[in-house]
Short mmCIF file of C-alpha atoms and ligand atoms in Angstrom, two decimals:
data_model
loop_
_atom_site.label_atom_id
_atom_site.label_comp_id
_atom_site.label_asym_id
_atom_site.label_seq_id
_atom_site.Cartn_x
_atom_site.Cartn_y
_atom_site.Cartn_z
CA UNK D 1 -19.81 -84.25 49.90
CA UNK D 2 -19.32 -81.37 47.64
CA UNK D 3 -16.18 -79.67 49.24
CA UNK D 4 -14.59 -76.66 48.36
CA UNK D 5 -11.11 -75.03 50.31
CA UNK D 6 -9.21 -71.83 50.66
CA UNK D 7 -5.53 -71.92 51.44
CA UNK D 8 -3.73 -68.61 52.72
CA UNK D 9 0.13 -68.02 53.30
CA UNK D 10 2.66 -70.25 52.13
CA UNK D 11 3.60 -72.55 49.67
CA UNK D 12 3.51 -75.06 52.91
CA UNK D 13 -0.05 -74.41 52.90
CA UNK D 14 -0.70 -74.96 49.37
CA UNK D 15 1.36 -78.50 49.27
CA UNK D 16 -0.67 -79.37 52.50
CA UNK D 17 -4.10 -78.57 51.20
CA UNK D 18 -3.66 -79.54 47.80
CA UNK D 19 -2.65 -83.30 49.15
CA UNK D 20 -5.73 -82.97 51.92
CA UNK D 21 -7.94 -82.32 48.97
CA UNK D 22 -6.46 -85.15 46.45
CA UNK D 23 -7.08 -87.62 49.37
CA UNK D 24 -10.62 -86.26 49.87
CA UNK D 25 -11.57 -86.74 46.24
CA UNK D 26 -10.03 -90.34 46.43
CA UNK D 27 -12.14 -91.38 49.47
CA UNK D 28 -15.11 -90.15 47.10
CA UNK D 29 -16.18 -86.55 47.64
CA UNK D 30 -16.32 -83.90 44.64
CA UNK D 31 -14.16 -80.90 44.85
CA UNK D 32 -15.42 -77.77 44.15
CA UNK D 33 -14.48 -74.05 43.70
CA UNK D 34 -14.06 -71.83 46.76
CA UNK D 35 -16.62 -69.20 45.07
CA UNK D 36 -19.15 -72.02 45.07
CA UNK D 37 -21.94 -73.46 46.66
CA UNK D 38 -20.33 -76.56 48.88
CA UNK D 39 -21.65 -78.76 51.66
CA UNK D 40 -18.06 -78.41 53.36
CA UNK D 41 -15.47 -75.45 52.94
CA UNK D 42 -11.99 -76.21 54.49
CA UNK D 43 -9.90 -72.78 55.32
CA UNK D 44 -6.42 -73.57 55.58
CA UNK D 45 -4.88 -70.58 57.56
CA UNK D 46 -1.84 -68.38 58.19
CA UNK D 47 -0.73 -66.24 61.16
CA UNK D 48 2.41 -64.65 60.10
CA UNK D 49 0.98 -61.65 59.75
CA UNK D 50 -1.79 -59.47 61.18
CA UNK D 51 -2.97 -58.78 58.09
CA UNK D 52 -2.67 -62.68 57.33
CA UNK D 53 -5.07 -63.18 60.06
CA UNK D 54 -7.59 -60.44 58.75
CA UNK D 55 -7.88 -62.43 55.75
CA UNK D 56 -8.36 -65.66 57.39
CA UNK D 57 -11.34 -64.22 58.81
CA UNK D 58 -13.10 -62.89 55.71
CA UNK D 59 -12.36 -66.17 54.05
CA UNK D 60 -13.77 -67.55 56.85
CA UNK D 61 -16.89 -65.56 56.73
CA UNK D 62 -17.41 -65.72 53.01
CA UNK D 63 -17.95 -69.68 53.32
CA UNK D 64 -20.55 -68.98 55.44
CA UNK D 65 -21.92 -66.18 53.82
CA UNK D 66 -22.20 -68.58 50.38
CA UNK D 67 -23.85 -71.62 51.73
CA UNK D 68 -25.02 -70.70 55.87
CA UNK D 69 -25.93 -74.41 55.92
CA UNK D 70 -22.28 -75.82 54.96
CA UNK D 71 -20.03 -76.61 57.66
CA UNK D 72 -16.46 -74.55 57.75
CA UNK D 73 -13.29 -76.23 59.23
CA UNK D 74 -10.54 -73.95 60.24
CA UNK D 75 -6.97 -75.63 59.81
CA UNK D 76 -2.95 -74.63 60.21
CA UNK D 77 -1.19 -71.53 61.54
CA UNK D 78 -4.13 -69.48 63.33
CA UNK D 79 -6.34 -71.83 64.08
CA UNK D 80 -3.47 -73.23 66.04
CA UNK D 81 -2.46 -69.72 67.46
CA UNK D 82 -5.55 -68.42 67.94
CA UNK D 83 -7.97 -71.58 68.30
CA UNK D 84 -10.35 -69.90 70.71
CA UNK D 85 -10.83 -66.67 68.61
CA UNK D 86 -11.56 -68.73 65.62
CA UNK D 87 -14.45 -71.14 67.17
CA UNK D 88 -15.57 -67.96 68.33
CA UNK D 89 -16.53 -66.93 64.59
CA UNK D 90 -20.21 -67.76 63.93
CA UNK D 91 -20.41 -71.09 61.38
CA UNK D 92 -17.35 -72.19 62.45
CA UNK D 93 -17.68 -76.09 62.88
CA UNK D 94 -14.22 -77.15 63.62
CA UNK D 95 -11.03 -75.80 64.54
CA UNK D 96 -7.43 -78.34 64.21
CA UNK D 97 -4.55 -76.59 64.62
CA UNK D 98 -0.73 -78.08 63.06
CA UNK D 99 -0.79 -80.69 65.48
CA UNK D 100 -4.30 -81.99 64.96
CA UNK D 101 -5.25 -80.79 61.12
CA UNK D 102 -4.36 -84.52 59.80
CA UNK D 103 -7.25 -85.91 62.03
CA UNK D 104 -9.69 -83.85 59.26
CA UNK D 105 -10.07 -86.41 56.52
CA UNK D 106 -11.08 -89.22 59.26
CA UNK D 107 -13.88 -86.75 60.85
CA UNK D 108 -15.02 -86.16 57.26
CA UNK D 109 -15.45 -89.74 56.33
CA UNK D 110 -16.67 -90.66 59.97
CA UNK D 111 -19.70 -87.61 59.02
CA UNK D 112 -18.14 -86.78 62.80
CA UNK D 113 -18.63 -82.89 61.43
CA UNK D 114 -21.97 -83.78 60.56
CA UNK D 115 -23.29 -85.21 64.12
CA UNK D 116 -21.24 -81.55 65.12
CA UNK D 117 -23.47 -79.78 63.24
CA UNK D 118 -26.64 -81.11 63.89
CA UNK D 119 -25.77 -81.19 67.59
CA UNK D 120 -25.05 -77.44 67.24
CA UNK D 121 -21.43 -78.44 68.88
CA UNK D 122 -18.00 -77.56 67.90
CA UNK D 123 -15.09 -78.92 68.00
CA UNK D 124 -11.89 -77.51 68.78
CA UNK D 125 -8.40 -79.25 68.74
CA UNK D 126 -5.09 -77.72 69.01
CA UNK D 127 -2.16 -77.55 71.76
CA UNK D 128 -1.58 -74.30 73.75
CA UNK D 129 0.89 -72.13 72.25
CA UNK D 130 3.79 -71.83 73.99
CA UNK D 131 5.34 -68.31 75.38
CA UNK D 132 8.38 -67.53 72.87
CA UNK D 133 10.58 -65.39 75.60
CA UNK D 134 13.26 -67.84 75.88
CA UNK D 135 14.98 -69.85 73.33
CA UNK D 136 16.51 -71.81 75.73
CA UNK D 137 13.37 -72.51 77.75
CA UNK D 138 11.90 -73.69 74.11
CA UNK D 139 14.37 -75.78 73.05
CA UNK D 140 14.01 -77.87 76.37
CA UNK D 141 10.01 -77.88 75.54
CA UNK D 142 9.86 -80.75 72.81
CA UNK D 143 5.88 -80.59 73.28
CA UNK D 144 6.53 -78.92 69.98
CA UNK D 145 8.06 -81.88 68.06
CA UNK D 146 4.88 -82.95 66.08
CA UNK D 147 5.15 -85.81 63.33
CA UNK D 148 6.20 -85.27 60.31
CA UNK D 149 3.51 -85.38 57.26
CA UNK D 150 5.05 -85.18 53.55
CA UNK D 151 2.55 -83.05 51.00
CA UNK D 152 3.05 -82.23 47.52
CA UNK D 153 0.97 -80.06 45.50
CA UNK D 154 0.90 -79.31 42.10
CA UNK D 155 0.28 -76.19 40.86
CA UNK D 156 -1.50 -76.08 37.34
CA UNK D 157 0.46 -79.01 36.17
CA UNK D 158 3.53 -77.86 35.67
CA UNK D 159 5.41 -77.07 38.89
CA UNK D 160 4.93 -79.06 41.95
CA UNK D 161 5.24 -78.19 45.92
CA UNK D 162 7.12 -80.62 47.74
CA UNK D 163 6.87 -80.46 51.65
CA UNK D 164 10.22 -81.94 52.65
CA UNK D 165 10.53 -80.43 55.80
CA UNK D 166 8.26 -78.74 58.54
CA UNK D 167 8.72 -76.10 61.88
CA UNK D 168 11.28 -74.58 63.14
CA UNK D 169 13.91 -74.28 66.04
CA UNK D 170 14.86 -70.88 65.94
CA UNK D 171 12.73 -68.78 67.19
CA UNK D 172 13.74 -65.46 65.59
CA UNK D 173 12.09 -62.97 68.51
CA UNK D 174 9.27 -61.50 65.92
CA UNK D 175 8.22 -65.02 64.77
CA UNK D 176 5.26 -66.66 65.90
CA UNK D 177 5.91 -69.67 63.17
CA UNK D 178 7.81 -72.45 66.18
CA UNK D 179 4.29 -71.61 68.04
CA UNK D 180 2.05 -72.56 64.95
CA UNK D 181 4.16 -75.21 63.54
CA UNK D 182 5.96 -76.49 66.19
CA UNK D 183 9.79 -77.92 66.13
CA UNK D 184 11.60 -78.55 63.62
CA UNK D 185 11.55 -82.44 61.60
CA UNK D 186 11.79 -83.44 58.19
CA UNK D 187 10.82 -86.38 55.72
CA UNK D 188 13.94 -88.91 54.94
CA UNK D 189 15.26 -88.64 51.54
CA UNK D 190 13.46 -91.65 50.41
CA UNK D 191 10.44 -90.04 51.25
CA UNK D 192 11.34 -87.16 49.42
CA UNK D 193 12.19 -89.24 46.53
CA UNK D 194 9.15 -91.01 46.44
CA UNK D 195 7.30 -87.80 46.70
CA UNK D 196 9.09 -86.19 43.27
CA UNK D 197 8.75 -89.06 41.84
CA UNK D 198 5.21 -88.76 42.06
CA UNK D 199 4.86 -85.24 41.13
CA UNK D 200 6.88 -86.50 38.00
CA UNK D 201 4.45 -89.07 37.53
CA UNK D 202 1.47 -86.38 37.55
CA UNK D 203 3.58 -84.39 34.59
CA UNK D 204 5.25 -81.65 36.34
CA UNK D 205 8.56 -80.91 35.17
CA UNK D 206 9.61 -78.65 38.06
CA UNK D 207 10.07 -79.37 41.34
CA UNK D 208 9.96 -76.31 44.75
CA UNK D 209 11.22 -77.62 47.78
CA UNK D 210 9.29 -76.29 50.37
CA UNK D 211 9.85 -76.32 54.10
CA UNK D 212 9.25 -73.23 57.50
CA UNK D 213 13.31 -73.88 57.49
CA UNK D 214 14.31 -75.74 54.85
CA UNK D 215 17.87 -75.72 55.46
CA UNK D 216 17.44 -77.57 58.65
CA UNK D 217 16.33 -80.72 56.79
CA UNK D 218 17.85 -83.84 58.28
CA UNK D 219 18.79 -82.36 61.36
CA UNK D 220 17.45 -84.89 63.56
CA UNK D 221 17.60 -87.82 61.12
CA UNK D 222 21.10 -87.79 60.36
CA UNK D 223 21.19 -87.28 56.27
CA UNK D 224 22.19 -84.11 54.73
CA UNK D 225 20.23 -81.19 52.72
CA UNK D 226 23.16 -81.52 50.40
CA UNK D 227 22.93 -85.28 49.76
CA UNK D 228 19.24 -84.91 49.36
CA UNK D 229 20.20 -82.46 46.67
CA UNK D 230 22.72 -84.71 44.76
CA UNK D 231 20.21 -87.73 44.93
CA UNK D 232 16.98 -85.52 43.78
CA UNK D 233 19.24 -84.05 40.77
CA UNK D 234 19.36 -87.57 39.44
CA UNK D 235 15.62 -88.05 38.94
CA UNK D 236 15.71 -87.50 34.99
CA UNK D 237 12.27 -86.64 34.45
CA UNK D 238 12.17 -83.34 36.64
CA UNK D 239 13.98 -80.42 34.59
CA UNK D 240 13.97 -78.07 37.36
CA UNK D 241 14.32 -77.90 41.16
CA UNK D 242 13.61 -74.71 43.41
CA UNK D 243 14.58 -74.25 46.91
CA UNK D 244 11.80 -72.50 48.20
CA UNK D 245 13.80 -70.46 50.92
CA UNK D 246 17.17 -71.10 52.94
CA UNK D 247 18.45 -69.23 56.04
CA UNK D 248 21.85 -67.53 55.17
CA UNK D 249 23.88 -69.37 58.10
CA UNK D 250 22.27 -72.56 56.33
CA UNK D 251 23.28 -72.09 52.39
CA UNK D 252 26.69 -73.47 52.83
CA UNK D 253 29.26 -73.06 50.02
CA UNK D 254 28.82 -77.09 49.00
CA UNK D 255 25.29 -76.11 48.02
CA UNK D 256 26.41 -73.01 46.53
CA UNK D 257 28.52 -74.66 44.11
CA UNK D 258 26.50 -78.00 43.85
CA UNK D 259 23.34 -75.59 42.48
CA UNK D 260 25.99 -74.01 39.81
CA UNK D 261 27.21 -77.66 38.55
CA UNK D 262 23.90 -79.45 38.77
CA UNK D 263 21.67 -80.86 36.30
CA UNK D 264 18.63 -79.38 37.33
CA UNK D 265 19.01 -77.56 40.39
CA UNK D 266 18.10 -73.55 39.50
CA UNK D 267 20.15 -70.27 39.62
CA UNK D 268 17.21 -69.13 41.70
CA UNK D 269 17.67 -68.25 45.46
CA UNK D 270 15.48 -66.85 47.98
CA UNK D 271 17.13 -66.09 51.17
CA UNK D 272 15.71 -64.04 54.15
CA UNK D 273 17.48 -61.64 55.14
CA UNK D 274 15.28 -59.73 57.44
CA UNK D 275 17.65 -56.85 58.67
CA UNK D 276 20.13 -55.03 57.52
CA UNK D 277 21.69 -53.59 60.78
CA UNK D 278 23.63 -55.99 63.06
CA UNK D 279 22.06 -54.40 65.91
CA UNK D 280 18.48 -55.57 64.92
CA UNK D 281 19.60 -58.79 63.71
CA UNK D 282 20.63 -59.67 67.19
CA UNK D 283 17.40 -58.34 68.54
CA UNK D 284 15.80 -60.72 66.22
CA UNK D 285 17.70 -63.11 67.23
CA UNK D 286 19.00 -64.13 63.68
CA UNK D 287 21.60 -66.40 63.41
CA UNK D 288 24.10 -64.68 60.96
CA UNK D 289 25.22 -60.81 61.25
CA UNK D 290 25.25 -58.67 57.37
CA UNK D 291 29.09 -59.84 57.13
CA UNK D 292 27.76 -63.73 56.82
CA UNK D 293 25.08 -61.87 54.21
CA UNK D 294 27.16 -60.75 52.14
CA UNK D 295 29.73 -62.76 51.87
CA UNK D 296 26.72 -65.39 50.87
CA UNK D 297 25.09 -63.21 48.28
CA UNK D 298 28.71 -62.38 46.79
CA UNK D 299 30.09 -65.97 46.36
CA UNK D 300 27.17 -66.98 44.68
CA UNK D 301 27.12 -64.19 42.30
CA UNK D 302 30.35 -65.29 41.93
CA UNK D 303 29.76 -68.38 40.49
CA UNK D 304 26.43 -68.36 38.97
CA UNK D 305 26.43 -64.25 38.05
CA UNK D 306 23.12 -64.60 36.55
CA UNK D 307 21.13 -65.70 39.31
CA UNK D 308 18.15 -64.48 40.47
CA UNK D 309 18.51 -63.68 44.81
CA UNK D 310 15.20 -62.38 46.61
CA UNK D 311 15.85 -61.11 50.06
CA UNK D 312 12.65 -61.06 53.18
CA UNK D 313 13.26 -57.73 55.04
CA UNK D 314 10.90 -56.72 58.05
CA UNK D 315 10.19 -52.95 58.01
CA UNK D 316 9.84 -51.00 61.25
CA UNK D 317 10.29 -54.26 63.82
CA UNK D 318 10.73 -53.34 67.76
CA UNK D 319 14.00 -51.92 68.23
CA UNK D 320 14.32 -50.73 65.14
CA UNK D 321 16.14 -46.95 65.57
CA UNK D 322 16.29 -44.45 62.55
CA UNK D 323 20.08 -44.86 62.51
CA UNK D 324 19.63 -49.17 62.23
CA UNK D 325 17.00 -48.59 59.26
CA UNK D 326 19.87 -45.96 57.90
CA UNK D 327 22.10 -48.95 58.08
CA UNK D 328 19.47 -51.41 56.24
CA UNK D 329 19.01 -49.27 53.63
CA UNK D 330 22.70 -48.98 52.68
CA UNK D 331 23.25 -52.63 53.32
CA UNK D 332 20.34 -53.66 50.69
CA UNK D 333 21.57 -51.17 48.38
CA UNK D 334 25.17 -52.36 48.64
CA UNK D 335 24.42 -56.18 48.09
CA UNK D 336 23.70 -58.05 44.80
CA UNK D 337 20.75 -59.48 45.33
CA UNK D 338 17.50 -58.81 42.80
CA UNK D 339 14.59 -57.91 44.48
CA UNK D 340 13.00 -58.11 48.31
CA UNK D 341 9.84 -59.22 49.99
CA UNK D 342 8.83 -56.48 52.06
CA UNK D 343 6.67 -56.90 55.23
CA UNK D 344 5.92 -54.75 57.60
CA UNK D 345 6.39 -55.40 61.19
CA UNK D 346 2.96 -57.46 63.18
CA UNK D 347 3.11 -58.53 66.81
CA UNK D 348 2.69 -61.98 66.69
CA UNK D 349 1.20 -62.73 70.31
CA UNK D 350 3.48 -65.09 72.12
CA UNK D 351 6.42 -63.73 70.61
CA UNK D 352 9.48 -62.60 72.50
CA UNK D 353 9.31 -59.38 70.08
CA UNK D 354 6.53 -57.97 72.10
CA UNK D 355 9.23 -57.43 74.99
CA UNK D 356 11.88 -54.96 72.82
CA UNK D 357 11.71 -51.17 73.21
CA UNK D 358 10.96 -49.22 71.93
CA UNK D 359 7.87 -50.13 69.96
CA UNK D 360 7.91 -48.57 66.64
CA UNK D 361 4.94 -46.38 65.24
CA UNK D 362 2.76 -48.12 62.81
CA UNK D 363 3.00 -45.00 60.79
CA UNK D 364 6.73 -44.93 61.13
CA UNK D 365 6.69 -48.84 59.77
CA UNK D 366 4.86 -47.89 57.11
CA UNK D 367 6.65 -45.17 55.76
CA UNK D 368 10.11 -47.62 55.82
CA UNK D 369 7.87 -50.56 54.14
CA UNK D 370 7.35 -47.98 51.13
CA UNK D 371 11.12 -46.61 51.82
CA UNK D 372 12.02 -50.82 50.88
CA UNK D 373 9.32 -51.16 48.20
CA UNK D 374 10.75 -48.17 46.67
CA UNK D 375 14.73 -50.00 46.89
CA UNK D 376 13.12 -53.13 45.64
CA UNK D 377 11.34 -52.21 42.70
CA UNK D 378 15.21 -50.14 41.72
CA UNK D 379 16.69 -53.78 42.27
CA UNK D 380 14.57 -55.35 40.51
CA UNK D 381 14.70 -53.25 37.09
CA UNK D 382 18.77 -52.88 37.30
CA UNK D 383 18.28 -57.26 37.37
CA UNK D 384 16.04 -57.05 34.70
CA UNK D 385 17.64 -54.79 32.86
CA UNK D 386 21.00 -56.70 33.36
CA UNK D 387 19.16 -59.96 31.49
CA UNK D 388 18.20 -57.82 28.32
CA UNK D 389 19.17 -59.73 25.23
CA UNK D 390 20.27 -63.46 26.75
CA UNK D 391 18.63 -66.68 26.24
CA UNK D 392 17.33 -68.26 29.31
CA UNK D 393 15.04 -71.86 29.02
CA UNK D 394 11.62 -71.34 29.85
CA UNK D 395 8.99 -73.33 31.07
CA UNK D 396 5.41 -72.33 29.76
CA UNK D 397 2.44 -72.29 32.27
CA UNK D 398 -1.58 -73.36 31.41
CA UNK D 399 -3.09 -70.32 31.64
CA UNK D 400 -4.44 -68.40 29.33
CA UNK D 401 -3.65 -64.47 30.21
CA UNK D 402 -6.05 -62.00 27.93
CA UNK D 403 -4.76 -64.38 24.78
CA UNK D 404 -1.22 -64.62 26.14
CA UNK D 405 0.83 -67.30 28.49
CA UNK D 406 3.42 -67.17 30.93
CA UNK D 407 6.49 -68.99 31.75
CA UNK D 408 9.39 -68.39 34.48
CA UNK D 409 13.31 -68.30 33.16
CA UNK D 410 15.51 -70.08 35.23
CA UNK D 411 16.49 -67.09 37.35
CA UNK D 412 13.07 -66.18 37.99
CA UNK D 413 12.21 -63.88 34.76
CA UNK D 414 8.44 -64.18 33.93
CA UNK D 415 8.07 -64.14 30.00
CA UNK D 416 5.46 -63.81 27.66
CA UNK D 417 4.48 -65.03 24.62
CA UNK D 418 0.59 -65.31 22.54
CA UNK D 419 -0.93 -68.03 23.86
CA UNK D 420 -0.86 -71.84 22.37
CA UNK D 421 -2.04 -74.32 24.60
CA UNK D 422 1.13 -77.06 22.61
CA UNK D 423 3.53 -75.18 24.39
CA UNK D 424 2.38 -75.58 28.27
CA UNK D 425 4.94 -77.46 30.54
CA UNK D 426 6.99 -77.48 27.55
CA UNK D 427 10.88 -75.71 27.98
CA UNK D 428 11.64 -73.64 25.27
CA UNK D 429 14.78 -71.25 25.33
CA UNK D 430 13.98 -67.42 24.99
CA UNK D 431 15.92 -63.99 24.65
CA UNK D 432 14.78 -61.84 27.22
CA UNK D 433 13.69 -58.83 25.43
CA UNK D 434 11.36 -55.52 26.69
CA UNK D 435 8.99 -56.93 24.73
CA UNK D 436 8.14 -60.39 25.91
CA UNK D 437 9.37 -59.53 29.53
CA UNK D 438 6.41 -59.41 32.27
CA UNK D 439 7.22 -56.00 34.38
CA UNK D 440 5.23 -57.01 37.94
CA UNK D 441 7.82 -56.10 40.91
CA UNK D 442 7.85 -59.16 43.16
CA UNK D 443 7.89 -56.95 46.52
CA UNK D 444 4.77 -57.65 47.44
CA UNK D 445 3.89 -57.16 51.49
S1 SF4 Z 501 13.86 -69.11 60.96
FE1 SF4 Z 501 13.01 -67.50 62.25
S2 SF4 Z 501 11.59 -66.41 60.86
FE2 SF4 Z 501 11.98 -68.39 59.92
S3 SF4 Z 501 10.29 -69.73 60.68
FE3 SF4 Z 501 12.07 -70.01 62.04
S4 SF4 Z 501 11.67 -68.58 63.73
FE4 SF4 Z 501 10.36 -67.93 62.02
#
């Protein structure tokens, strides 16, 4: 089978498809381009957003739009959500949600899709979602606690997605992610081990751990993020390690000054941050208050003061008054952090969210999502303008931009330099400079 997929949403996603698609082609079947013709197309999906969703559809619609005869199999996040919606969507084959997506390789080789379409059937697998109203109520429903299944990805060559953990057992009120994903599990650190060392094994010199809440590996096996850590700094071949994201009542001190003192472990955070008014963060249910925010930001600023910090911040979520988006704004401003991912507020059906008054106008949202871009893209000049002139290693990326390559600093910079193919997934050390400095603001909704 020629077969050809389209991931949207996280770097979850991308780890999961890019390992679906490495096991397809060794069981035998070509893979293709998403803009081309295939006898299969595979959309891997996200629901985190409405706008997420939107997307999932078109994506969903070109595939059938390029080849009406292929058959389209809707995976992950909405398809688990939203599973009748999406069979509903003419071509549409088959739907597996998080809980059943894994069974897609075995109706592949079994030509089950096939019989499916000649039959003129579909075939739809996924768990109900579960009302989010109560965290309580959840956390006595373990329906949600799915297997775990380890991905990695790599991502042209150089920097690999490993999946070490997956769900979540927070349910922050907005969030429809514990629905989609279910509870919260993890790999073992041997797995994880075994997974880098394959990623070194396919070249890549840096290494993302990727998870829904990272920070919560272990939890129910016993070992510790931190150990993980220590025993993943030790494999010499990968250079650099990422955390993908880590929830602020999660980044503990140890791994604060572990990341300064490490090997290979980056000055690179990412931690959500979602609110910056106590009020709302207890509507959202969050599990820290801005005190806990700060003082996590600060210490590691502290210790490491060139490191890059990216904040998540909801604009214009239920609840939100004009005095608590008063309050975010001067929080954000006040704290040392380099740049934010803004989203605007979505209901997420099944979500607790839906429940909080008052509801704020979409127009209102928008107008504080631009309000944050603005902040963001301030934050995010003052950082790079604070990196002028030092030398930072680099590693160089494949691709060839208009005659010129890229490469990510340590602390997140993206650099520039002409393009020479002898220097990709090669670590060179640079001075940051106007010049060679790539000015996109990361802010992106
Ligand atoms: S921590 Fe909150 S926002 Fe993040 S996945 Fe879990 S429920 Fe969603």
């Amino acid at each position: 089978m020629k077969i050809a997929a389209h991931t949207l949403g996280c770097k979850l996603n991308y780890a999961e498809t890019s390992h679906l698609l490495r096991q397809l082609a060794e069981s035998g079947h070509t893979i293709v381009d998403f803009h081309s013709e295939a006898d299969l197309y595979i959309i891997n999906t996200c629901t985190v957003t409405a706008i997420a969703e939107r997307k999932c559809r078109n994506a969903i619609r070109q595939a059938v739009r390029q080849n009406p005869q292929a058959q389209v199999a809707v995976i992950g996040c909405f398809a688990q959500n939203e599973h009748d919606k999406v069979a509903s969507i003419p071509g549409v084959t088959i739907v597996l949600g998080n809980d059943q997506k894994h069974q897609l390789e075995r109706y592949i080789n079994d030509n089950e899709l096939l019989r499916l379409r000649r039959a003129k059937n579909k075939l739809v697998c996924s768990s109900e979602p579960k009302q989010n109203d109560s965290r309580r109520e959840a956390n006595l429903n373990l329906n949600g606690r799915w297997d775990f299944a380890g991905a990695w990805s790599s991502a042209g060559r150089t920097r690999a997605f490993v999946k070490i953990q997956d769900g979540c057992d927070y349910f922050c009120s907005y969030c429809a992610i514990p629905i989609a994903r279910g509870r919260s599990r993890s790999a073992t650190t041997e797995e994880v081990v075994k997974m880098v060392n394959e990623c070194a094994r396919s070249g890549a010199k840096e290494v993302v751990l990727t998870g829904v809440n990272t920070g919560t590996f272990g939890l129910h096996t016993g070992e510790r993020f931190i150990d993980l850590l220590k025993r993943l700094d030790d494999i010499e071949p990968i250079a650099r390690y990422r955390i993908s994201s880590i929830e602020p009542n999660l980044i503990t001190d140890e791994i604060i000054d572990f990341t300064a003192s490490s090997r290979a472990f980056l000055p690179h955070f990412h931690i959500p941050l979602q609110a910056g008014s106590d009020n709302v963060l207890k509507l959202m249910r969050r599990h820290y208050d801005t005190a806990l925010y700060r003082e996590k930001t600060e210490y590691i600023k502290s210790v490491m003061p060139d490191a890059c910090i990216a904040a998540d911040i909801i604009a214009g979520c239920n609840g939100e008054s004009d005095e608590d988006f008063e309050a975010t704004k001067e929080f954000v401003e006040s704290l040392p952090i380099s740049y934010l991912h803004v989203f605007t507020y979505s209901e997420r059906p099944h979500t607790a969210a839906l429940k909080i008054e008052p509801h704020t106008d979409m127009h209102l949202r928008r107008l504080r999502s631009q309000e944050l871009h603005a902040i963001s893209e301030r934050k995010l000049a003052a950082f790079n303008e604070s990196q002028m002139g030092k030398a930072r290693p680099v590693l160089w990326e494949s691709d060839d931009h208009d005659g010129m390559m890229h490469g990510l600093t340590d602390n997140y910079i993206r650099l520039e330099r002409p393009f020479d193919p002898t220097y990709t997934n090669s670590i060179t050390t640079e001075t940051i400079t106007a010049e060679n400095i790539v000015r996109n603001v990361m802010s992106d909704d």
